Each structure stands twice: as structure tokens, then as C-alpha cells.
Coordinates of C-alpha atoms and ligand atoms in Angstrom, one line a residue:
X1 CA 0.4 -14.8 11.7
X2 CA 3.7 -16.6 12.4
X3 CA 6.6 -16.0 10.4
X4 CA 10.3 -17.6 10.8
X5 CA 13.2 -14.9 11.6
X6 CA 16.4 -15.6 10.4
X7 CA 17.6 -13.0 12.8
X8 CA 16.1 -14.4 16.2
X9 CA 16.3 -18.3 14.5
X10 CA 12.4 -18.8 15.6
X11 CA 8.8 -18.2 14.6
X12 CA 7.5 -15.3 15.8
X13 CA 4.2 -13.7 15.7
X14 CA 4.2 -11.0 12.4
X15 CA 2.9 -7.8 13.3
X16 CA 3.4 -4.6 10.9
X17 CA 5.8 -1.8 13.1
X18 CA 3.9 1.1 14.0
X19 CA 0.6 -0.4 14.9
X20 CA -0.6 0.0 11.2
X21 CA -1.7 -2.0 8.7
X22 CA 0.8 -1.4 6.2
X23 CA 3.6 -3.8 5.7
X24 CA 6.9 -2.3 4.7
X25 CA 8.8 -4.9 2.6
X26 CA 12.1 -4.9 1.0
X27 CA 13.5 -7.5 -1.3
X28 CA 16.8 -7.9 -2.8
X29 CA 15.9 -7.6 -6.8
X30 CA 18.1 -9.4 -9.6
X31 CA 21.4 -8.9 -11.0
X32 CA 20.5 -8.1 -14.4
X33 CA 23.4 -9.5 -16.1
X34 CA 21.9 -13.0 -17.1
X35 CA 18.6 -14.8 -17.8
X36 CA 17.1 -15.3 -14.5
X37 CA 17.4 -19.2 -13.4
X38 CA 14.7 -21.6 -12.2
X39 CA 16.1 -20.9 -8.6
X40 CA 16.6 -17.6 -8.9
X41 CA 12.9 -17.6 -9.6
X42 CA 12.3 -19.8 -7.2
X43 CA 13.3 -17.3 -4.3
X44 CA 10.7 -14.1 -6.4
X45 CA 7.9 -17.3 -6.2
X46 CA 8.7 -17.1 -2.5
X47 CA 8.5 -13.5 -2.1
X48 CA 5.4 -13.4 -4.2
X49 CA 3.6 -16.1 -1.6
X50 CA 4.5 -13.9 1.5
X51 CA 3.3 -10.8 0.0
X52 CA 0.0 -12.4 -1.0
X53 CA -0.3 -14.1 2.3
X54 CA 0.1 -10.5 4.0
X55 CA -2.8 -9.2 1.5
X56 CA -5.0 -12.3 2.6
X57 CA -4.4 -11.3 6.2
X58 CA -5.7 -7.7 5.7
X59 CA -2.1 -5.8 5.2
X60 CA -1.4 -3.5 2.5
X61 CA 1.8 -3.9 1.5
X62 CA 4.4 -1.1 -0.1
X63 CA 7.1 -3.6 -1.5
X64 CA 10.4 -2.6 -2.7
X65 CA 12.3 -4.5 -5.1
X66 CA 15.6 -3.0 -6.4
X67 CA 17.1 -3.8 -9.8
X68 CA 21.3 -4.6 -9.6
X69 CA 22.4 -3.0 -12.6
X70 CA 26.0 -1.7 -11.5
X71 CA 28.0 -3.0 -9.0
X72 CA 27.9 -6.5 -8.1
X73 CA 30.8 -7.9 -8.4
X74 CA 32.0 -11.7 -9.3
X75 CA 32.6 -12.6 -6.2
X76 CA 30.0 -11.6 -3.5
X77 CA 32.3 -9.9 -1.5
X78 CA 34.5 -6.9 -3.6
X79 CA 36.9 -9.2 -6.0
X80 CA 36.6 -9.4 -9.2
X81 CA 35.1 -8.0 -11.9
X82 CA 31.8 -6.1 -12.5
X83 CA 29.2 -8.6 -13.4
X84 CA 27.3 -6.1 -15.8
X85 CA 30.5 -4.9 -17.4
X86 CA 32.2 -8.9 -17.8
X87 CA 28.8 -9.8 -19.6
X88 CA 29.2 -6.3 -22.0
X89 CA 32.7 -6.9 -22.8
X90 CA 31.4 -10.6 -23.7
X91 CA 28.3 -9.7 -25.8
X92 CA 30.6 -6.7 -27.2
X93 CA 27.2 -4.4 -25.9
X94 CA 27.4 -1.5 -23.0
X95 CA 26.2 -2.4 -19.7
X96 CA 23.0 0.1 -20.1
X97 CA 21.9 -2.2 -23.3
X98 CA 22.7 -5.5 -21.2
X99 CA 20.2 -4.5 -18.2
X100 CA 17.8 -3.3 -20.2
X101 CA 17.6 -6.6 -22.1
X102 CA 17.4 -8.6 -18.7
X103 CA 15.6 -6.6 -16.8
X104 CA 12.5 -7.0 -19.5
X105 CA 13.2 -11.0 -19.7
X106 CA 13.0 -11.2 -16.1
X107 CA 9.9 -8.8 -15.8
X108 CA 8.2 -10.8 -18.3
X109 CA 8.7 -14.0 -16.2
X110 CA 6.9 -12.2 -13.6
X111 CA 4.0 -11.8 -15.5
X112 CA 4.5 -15.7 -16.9
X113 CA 4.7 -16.9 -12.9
X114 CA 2.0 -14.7 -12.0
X115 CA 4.2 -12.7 -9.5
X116 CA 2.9 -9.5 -8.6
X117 CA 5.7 -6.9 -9.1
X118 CA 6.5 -5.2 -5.8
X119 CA 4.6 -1.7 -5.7
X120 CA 8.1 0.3 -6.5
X121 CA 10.9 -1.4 -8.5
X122 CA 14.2 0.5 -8.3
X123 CA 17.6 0.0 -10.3
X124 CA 20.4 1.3 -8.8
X125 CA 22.1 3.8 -11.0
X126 CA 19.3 5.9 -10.4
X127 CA 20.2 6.5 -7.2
X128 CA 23.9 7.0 -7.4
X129 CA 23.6 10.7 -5.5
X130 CA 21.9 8.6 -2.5
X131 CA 24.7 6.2 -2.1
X132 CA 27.3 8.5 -1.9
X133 CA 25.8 10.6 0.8
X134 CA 25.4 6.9 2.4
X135 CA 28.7 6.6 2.1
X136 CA 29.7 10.0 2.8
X137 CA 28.0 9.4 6.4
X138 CA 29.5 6.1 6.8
X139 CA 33.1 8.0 6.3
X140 CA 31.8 10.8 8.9
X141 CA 30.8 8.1 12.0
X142 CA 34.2 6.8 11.4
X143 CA 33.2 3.3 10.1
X144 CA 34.2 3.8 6.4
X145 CA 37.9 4.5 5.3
X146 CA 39.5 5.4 1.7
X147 CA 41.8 3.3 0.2
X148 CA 43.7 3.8 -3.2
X149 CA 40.7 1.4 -5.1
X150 CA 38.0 2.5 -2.8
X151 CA 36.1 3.3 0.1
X152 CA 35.6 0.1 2.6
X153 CA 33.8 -0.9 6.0
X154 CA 35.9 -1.4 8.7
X155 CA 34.3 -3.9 10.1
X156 CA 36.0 -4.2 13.4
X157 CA 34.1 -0.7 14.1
X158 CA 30.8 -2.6 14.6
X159 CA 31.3 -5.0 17.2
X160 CA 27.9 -7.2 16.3
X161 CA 28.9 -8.1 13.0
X162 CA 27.6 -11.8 12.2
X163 CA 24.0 -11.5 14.0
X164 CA 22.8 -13.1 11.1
X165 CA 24.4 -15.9 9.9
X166 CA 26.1 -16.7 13.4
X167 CA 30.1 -15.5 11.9
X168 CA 31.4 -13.7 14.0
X169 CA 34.0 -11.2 13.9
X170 CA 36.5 -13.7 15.6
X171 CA 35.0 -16.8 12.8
X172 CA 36.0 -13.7 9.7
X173 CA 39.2 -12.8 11.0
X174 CA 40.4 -16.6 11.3
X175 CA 39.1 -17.4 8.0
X176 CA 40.6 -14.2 6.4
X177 CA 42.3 -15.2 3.1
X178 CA 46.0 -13.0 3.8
X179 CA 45.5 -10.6 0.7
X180 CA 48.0 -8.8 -0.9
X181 CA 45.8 -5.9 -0.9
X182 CA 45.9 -2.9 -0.9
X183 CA 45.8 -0.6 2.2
X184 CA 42.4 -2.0 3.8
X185 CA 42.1 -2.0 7.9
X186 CA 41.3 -5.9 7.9
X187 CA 41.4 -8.5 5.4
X188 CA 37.6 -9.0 5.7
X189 CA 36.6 -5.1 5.4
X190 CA 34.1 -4.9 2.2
X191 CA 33.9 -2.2 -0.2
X192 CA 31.2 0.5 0.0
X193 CA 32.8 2.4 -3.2
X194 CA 35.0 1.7 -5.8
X195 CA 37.2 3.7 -7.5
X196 CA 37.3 3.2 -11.6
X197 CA 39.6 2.4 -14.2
X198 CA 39.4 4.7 -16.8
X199 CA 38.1 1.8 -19.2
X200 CA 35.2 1.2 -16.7
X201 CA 31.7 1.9 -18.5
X202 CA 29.8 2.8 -15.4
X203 CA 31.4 5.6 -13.6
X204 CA 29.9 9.0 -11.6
X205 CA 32.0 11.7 -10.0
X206 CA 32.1 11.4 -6.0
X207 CA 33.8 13.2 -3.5
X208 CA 37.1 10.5 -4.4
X209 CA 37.1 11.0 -8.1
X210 CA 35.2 8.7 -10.6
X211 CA 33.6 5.0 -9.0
X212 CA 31.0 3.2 -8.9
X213 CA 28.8 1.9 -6.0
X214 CA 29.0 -1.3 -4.0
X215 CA 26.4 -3.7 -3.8
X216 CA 25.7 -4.1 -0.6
X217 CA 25.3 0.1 -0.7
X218 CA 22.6 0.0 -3.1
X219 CA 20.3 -2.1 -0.9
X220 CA 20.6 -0.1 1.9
X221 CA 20.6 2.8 0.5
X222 CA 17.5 2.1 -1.7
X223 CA 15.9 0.4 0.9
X224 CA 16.5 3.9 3.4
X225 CA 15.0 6.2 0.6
X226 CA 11.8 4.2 0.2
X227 CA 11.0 2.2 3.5
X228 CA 12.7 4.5 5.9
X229 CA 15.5 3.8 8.5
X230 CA 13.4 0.5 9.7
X231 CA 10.9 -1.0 8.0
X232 CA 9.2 -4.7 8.6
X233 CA 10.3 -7.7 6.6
X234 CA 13.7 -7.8 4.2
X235 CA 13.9 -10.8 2.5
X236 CA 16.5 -12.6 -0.5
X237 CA 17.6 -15.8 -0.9
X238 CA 20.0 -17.9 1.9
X239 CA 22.8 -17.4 0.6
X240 CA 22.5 -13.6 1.2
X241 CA 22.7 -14.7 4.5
X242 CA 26.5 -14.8 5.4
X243 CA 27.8 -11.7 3.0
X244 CA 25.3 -9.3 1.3
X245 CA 22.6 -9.0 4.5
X246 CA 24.9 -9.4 7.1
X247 CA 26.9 -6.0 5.3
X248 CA 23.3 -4.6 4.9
X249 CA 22.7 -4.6 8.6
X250 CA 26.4 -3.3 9.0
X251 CA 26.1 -0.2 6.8
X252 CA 22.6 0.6 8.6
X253 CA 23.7 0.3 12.1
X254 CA 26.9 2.6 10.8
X255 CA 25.0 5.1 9.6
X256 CA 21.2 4.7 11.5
X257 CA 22.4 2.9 14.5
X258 CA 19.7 0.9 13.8
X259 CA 19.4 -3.0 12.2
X260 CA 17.1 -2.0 9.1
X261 CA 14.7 -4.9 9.4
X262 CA 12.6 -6.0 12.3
X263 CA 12.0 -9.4 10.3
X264 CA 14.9 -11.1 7.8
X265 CA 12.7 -14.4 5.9
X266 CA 15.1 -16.3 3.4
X267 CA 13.7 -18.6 0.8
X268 CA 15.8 -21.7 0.5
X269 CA 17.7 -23.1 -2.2
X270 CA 16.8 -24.4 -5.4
X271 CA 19.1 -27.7 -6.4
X272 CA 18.9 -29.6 -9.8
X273 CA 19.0 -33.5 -9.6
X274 CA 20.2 -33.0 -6.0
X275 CA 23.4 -30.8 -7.0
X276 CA 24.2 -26.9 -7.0
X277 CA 22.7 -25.3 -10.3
X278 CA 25.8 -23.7 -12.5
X279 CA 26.0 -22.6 -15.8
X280 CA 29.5 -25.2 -16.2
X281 CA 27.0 -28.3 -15.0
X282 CA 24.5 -26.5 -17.6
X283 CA 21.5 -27.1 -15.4
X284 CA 20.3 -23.6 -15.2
X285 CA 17.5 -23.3 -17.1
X286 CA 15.6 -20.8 -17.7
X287 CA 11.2 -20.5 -18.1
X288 CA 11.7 -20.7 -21.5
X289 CA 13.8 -23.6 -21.5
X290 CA 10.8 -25.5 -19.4
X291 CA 8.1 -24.1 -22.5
X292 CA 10.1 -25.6 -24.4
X293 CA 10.0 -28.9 -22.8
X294 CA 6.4 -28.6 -22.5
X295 CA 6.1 -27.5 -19.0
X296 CA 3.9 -24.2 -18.7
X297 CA 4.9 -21.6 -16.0
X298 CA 2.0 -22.5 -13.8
X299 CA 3.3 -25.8 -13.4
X300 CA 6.5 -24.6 -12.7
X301 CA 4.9 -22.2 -10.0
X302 CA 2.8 -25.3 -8.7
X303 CA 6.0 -27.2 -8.3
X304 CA 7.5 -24.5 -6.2
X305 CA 4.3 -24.0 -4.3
X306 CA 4.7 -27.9 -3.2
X307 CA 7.9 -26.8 -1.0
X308 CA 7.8 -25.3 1.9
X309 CA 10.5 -22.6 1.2
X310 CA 12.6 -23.0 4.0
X311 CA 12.9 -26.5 2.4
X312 CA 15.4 -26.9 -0.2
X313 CA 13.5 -28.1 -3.5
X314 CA 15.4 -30.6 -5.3
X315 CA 14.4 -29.8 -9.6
X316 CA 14.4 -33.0 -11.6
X317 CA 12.2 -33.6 -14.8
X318 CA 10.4 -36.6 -12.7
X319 CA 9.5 -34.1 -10.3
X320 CA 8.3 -31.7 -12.9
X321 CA 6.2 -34.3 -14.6
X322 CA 4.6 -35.4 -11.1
X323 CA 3.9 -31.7 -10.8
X324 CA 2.3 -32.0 -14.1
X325 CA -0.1 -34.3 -13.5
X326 CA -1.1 -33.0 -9.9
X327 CA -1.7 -29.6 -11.2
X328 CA -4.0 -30.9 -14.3
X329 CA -5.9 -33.2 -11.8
X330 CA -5.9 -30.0 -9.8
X331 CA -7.5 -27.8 -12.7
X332 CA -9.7 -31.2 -13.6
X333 CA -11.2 -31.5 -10.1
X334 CA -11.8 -27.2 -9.4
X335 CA -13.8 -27.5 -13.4
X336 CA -16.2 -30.4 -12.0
X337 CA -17.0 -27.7 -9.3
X338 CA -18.1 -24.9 -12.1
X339 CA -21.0 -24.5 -13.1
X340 CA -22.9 -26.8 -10.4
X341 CA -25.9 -24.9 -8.9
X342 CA -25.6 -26.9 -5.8
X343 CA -24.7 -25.1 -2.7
X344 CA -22.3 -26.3 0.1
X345 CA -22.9 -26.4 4.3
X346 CA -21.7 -22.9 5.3
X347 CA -20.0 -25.4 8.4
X348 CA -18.4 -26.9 5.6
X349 CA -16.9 -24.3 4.0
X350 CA -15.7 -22.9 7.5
X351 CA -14.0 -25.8 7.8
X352 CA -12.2 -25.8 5.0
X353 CA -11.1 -21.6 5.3
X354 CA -10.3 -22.0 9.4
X355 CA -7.6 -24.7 8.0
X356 CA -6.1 -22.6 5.0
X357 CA -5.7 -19.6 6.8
X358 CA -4.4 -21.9 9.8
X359 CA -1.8 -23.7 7.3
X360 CA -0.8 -20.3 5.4
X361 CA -0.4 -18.2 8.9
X362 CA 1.8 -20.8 10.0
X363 CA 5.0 -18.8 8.5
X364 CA 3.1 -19.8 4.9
X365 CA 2.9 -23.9 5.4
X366 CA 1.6 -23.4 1.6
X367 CA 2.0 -27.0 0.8
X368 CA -0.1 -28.0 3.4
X369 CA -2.9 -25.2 2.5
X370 CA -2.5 -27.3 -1.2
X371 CA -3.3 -30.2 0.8
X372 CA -6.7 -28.2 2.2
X373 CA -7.8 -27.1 -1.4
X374 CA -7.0 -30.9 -2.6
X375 CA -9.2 -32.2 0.2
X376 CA -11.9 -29.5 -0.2
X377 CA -12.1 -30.5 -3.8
X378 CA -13.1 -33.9 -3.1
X379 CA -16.2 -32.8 -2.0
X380 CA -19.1 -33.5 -4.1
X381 CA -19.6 -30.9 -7.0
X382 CA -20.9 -27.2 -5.5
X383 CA -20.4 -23.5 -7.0
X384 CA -19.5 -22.7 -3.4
X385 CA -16.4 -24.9 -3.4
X386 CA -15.5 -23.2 -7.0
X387 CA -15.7 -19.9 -5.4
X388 CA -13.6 -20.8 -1.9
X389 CA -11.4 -22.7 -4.2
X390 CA -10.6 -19.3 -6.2
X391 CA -10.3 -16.8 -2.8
X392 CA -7.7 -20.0 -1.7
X393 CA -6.1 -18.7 -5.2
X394 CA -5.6 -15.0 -3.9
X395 CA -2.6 -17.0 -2.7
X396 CA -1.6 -19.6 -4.5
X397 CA -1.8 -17.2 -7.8
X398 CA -2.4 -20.7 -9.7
X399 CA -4.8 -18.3 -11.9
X400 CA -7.7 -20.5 -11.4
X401 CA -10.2 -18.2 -12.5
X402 CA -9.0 -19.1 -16.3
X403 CA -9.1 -22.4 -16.2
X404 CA -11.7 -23.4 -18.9
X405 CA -12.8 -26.7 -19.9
X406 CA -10.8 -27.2 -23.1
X407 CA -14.0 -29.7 -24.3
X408 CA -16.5 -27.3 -24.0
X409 CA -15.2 -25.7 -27.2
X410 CA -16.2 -26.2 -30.3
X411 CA -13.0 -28.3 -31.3
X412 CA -14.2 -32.1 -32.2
X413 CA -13.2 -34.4 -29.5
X414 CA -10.9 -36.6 -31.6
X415 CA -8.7 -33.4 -32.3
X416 CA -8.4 -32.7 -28.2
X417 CA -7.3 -36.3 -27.7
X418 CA -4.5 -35.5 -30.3
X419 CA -3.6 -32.4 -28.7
X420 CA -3.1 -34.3 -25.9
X421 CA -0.9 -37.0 -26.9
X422 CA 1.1 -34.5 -28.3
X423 CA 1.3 -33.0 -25.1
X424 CA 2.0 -35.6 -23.3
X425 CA 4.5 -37.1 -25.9
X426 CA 6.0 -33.7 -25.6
X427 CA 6.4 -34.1 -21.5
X428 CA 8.1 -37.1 -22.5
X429 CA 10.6 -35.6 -24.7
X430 CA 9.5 -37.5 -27.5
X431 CA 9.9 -34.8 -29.8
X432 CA 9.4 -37.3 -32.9
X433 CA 6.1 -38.2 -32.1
X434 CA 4.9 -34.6 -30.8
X435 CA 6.1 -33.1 -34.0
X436 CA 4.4 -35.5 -36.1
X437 CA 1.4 -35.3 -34.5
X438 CA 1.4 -31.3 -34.7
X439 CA 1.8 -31.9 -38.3
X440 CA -1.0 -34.3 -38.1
X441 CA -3.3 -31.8 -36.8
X442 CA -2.2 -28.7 -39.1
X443 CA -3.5 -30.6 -42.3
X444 CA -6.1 -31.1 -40.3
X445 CA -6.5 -27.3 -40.3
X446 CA -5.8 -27.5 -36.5
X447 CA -3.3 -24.6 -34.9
X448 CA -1.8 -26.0 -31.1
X449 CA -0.1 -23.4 -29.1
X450 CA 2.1 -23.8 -25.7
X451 CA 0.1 -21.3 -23.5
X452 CA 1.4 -20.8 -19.5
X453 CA -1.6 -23.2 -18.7
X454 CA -0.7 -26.0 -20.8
X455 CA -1.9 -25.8 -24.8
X456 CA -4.6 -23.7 -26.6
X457 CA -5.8 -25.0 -30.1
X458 CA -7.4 -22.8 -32.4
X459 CA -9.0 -23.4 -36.2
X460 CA -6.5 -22.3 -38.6
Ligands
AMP1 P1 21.2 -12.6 -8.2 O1 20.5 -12.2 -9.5 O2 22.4 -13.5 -8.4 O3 21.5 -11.5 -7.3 O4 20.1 -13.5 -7.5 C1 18.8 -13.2 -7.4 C2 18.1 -14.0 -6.3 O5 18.1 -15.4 -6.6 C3 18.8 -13.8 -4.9 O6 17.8 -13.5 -4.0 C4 19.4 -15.1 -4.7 O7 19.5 -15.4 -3.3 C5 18.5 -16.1 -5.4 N1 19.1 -17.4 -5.8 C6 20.3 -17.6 -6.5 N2 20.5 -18.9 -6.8 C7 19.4 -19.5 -6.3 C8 19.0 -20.9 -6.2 N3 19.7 -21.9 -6.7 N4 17.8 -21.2 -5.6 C9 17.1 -20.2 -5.0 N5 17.4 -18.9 -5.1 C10 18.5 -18.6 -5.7
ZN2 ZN1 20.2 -6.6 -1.6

């Protein structure tokens, strides 16, 4: 399979290091200081894809997915406050309480979007110990330094800073902001420790007194414990790109001599209405913000399966109810396939799997393998097409397997049309009507419940 670099800027072919067939993967986890956002999500949809398209090309895959509970700071780089502790002082809680409640929201909108959770999740203040001897050895080769806040890079040390994102050492030093800071080497150096106020919550003893780890640290570290000095495929989001992954690769080639990753794959962007998604604009929302519009999670996972995710994917409500109808179609058109006892041309069905795996191995052209399954559906109704259609599944994790015909039930057909012009009254934000209509149906001893594939009713 081909899969796009972001370190060589090409496609190249994907083979496991080692000559085995497991696939060591890292990903940069969440900040668990926040509900996680539509595009946050977006990027774990991403991951999710890759990891199922390895599976469906015979890999195992030992995924790593760390857990940002300490550390990362306002800005990307080291200024500002501790996200964790700014939303504790806010929510008058302790950081501990604050990632624990996020980190269960955000596991939970795995399990809503059908993403697999990578084989080990780690959060970083369980590996303080391993960052400091990280550190520790960055300080021995000479490439870390202490200052009186911290311990920092000194970037002009590693002379192919920048293979990345294409800024170089000359681009950082010209676009240095003059700081009044604070005894570091260079302007652009980044912090590997930080030293803590005495007020700071999240503090360990290290060889310079009480701190607390960098970001950028944790990743590597984590990454190091579990996946080794190298391992295949690290991925995040683009704009990891320029700061967090270029430091990644910085700290490793301090300390390893070695870029951790033979393969870097970034998922692009998620914009709303065409703009950059911030709580200010208030166009962040969150899964539950979509249930509540009436969109389940597997529309929004259909929506993001329509982009190619090197793409940026541009959220708007239109867009969400085009996605709606395409994926009920979808479900509509894989159902008339079901129980047919009809049998398909095994040429037919090669046809139709030589093109997916084509489309997905092409550094995962999932939209156009959407296009396959749409086309494949057309044909006329066969059990054979149902069960292609569900293997085809293995990667789109669309769940198709549950997909039941809701008027096969014993519920009277006059109470599923309601159901669904309350549905679709509700995809029109016509809350009026939709509540009216779901009072309708309760005296008419009829229960409708928002599932993650659209609505379930039940006899009260
Ligand atoms: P954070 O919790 O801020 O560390 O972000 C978690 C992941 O979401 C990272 O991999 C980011 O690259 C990614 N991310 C943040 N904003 C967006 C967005 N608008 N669209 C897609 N991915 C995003
Ligand atoms: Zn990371």
C-alpha cells in the first residue's frame, strides 16, 4: 500500500520496519482539558481509517495513543499557562478531577464514532520517572541546558531542525519574537522541563527541584517506552507539523540519534462554514451538540469518511444534512441486499474488491472506495453483495452489520412515518414541530429515542 509522508512530501510504498507484519503506530492523544471538538475528532476518525486499512491489508497493529494530562501549555510552544491547571482554577476542581472527566467524554466518543481505541492508551503523569531520564540524557549529549524556569532544547545543537515542516533553523531564528526571557541559548529553544511555582498543582521532584514535564517530552518519551527508538507510522493532526513533531524528532535525534518515525501521515483540518473553529466564534461543537441537532455519530463519521484527509473538510449544517441523506440511502440500498437468496458472479464481486482495496491502498482514497460500495450497491439485490458490502465495512466502521429495517418491526407503519417527520423536522431545526410530534406519539403510547444510527422507537 501507498501512504503520503509528510517527511519525504510523496507517496511511498508502506511496508512495516523489520520485515514483520506488525505495524508500530504512535498517535498524539488529546489534551484532556476540554470536550473534544468535531475536528479534533475529525483527526482520531483519521487515525481510526489508517489503522483499519492496515488490518484489512493483513498487519497487526500495536497502536499507541497517549493521554495529555499535564503539560501542554497555552501556547504550543512553552508560554503560558498549563492548560489542565487554567481549566482547574476555572472550574474551581484539581487538574486530576478535570482529566478524568475528559478523558471518559472523549473515550466515550470513541465508542459513539466507532473508533477502535489504539491497543495501549497512556496519560502522561504516569510516566513522569521516564521523562526525566529523557531529559536527563538530553542534558548529558549536551543538547538540553537549565535555566532558572526550566530545562530547554538548544536547538542550534541539532543542525536538521525543520525536516518536517520545511523551517529551518535560519526561517526560526529570523522570525524569533526578542523575548525578555530568561537565560535561554536562543529565543526559539523550547522547554523540555519546567520548573514550578509553588502554587502549581502538578509537580514531581527531579534532579532540578519540583516541575513538571513538557509536552513535546511526553510524546517522545511515551512513544520510546512502548514502540521503541523507531517505530513505523506517527501521526497527529497538521498543525503538529511546525512545533510539537518537528520537537519530537529533535528530542529523539538528541537523545537516539535517530528520527523516531519512518513514516509521519497528518490528517488535515477541520473548518466550520469555511473559517478556523474557536470557542470565541462558538463553532466548536461537540458529538453531543450534533445528537442534539439530530445528527447521529455515524453520520458524522460518514461525513468525515467523504474527505479524503489530506483534504481540508469544510463543516456546515448543509453539508451535514447532504450527509444525512447519503448515508440513509446508503443503509436503504445495503437492507434491499439482506435477506435476498440470490447469489452474485464471483467476477462480479472481484470486480468490485480489486477496486476497494485499489482505492483504500492508494494512501486510503476512502471516498472513492465509498464510491465502489455506492456502485456495488446498485447491483440487483444478492446476499453476496450484503456480505462484500459488510467486509468493505472492516473499514469504513459505518457499523453496517446493525442496520435493521426499522419496518420490519412490529411498530404500525403510520407511527414510523411520524417518527420520521419528526426526524426530519428535527434535521431542520424545527424544534416546534419535532416536539409536537414526539408528544403526538407519546399519547400514542409511542417512546422515540436518538440512537447513533438515527432513532429507535419502542412501545411505552
Ligand atoms: P489537542 O487536544 O488540542 O492536543 O488536539 C487533539 C488533536 O486534534 C490533535 O491531533 C490536533 O492536531 C487535532 N485538531 C485540533 N484542531 C483540529 C481541527 N480543527 N481539525 C482537525 N484536527 C484538529
Ligand atoms: Zn504528541
Amino acid at each position: 500500500m501507498k501512504l503520503y509522508n509528510t517527511l519525504s512530501r510523496k507517496k511511498e510504498d508502506f511496508k512495516p520496519m523489520d520485515g514483520t507484519d506488525t505495524v508500530r503506530m504512535y498517535s498524539c492523544g488529546p489534551t484532556v482539558y476540554n470536550y473534544a471538538h468535531i475536528g479534533n475528532l475529525r483527526t482520531y476518525v483519521f487515525m481510526d481509517l489508517l489503522r483499519r486499512v492496515l488490518r484489512y491489508e493483513g498487519f497487526n497493529v500495536k497502536g499507541v495513543m497517549n493521554i495529555t494530562d499535564v503539560g501542554h501549555l497555552t501556547d504550543d510552544g512553552d508560554n503560558g499557562e498549563d492548560k489542565m491547571a487554567k481549566t482547574a482554577r476555572e472550574q474551581k476542581k484539581d487538574p486530576w478531577q478535570i482529566a478524568k472527566y475528559y478523558t471518559e467524554i472523549f473515550m466515550k466518543d470513541f465508542g459513539r464514532l466507532n473508533i477502535g481505541v489504539p491497543e495501549i492508551v497512556c496519560k502522561a503523569t504516569d510516566y513522569i520517572g521516564e521523562m526525566i531520564e529523557y531529559v536527563e540524557g538530553l542534558v548529558e549529549n549536551g543538547y538540553g541546558y537549565e535555566t532558572d524556569d526550566g530545562i530547554y532544547y538548544d536547538i542550534s545543537k541539532f543542525k536538521d531542525y525543520g525536516q518536517l515542516s520545511g523551517n529551518t533553523l535560519d526561517d526560526l531564528k529570523a522570525g524569533a519574537r526578542i523575548e525578555v526571557n530568561d537565560g535561554k541559548r536562543n529565543p526559539y529553544d523550547f522547554a523540555i522541563w519546567k520548573k514550578a511555582p509553588k502554587e502549581h498543582i502538578m509537580q514531581w521532584p527531579s534532579p532540578w527541584g519540583q516541575g513538571y514535564p513538557g509536552w513535546h517530552i511526553e510524546c517522545s518519551a511515551m512513544s520510546r517506552i512502548h514502540l521503541g527508538d523507531v517505530f513505523d507510522i506517527h501521526t497527529g493532526g497538521v498543525d503538529h507539523i511546525p512545533i510539537h513533531h518537528e520537537n519530537e524528532i529533535a528530542q529523539s535525534e538528541g537523545l537516539t540519534g535517530k528520527n523516531p518515525a519512518k513514516f509521519w501521515v497528518h490528517g488535515d483540518f477541520m473548518l466550520v462554514d469555511g473559517g478556523k473553529m474557536s470557542k470565541s466564534l462558538g463553532n466548536t461543537y461537540t458529538i453531543d451538540q450534533l445528537i442534539e441537532k439530530g445528527y447521529s455519530p455515524m453520520v458524522f463519521r460518514f461525513f468525515c469518511l467523504n474527505a479524503h484527509y489530506r483534504k481540508k473538510l469544510n463543516f456546515t449544517f448543509d453539508g451535514m444534512d447532504g450527509a444525512k441523506v447519503s448515508y440513509e440511502r446508503l443503509c436503504a440500498s445495503l437492507l434491499k441486499h439482506k435477506n435476498s437468496p440470490i447469489a452474485t458472479d464471483a467476477s462480479v464481486l472481484e470486480k468490485y474488491k480489486k477496486e476497494f482495496i485499489e482505492d483504500i491502498g492508494d494512501d486510503l482514497n476512502v471516498p472513492s472506495a465509498l464510491g465502489v460500495l455506492f456502485t456495488m450497491l446498485k447491483e440487483p439485490a444478492s446476499k453476496d453483495i450484503y456480505e462484500l458490502a459488510l467486509d468493505f465495512d472492516k473499514v469504513f466502521g459505518l457499523s453496517l452489520d446493525a442496520i435493521e429495517d426499522k419496518k420490519s418491526s412490529d411498530i404500525p407503519e403510520e407511527i414510523i412515518a411520524k417518527a420520521e417527520q419528526m426526524q426530519s423536522a428535527r434535521a431542520e431545526k424545527n424544534w416546534a414541530v419535532a416536539d409536537a410530534l414526539r408528544a403526538e406519539l407519546g399519547e400514542l403510547g409511542y417512546l422515540v429515542k436518538n440512537t447513533k444510527d438515527g432513532y429507535e422507537i419502542s412501545k411505552k
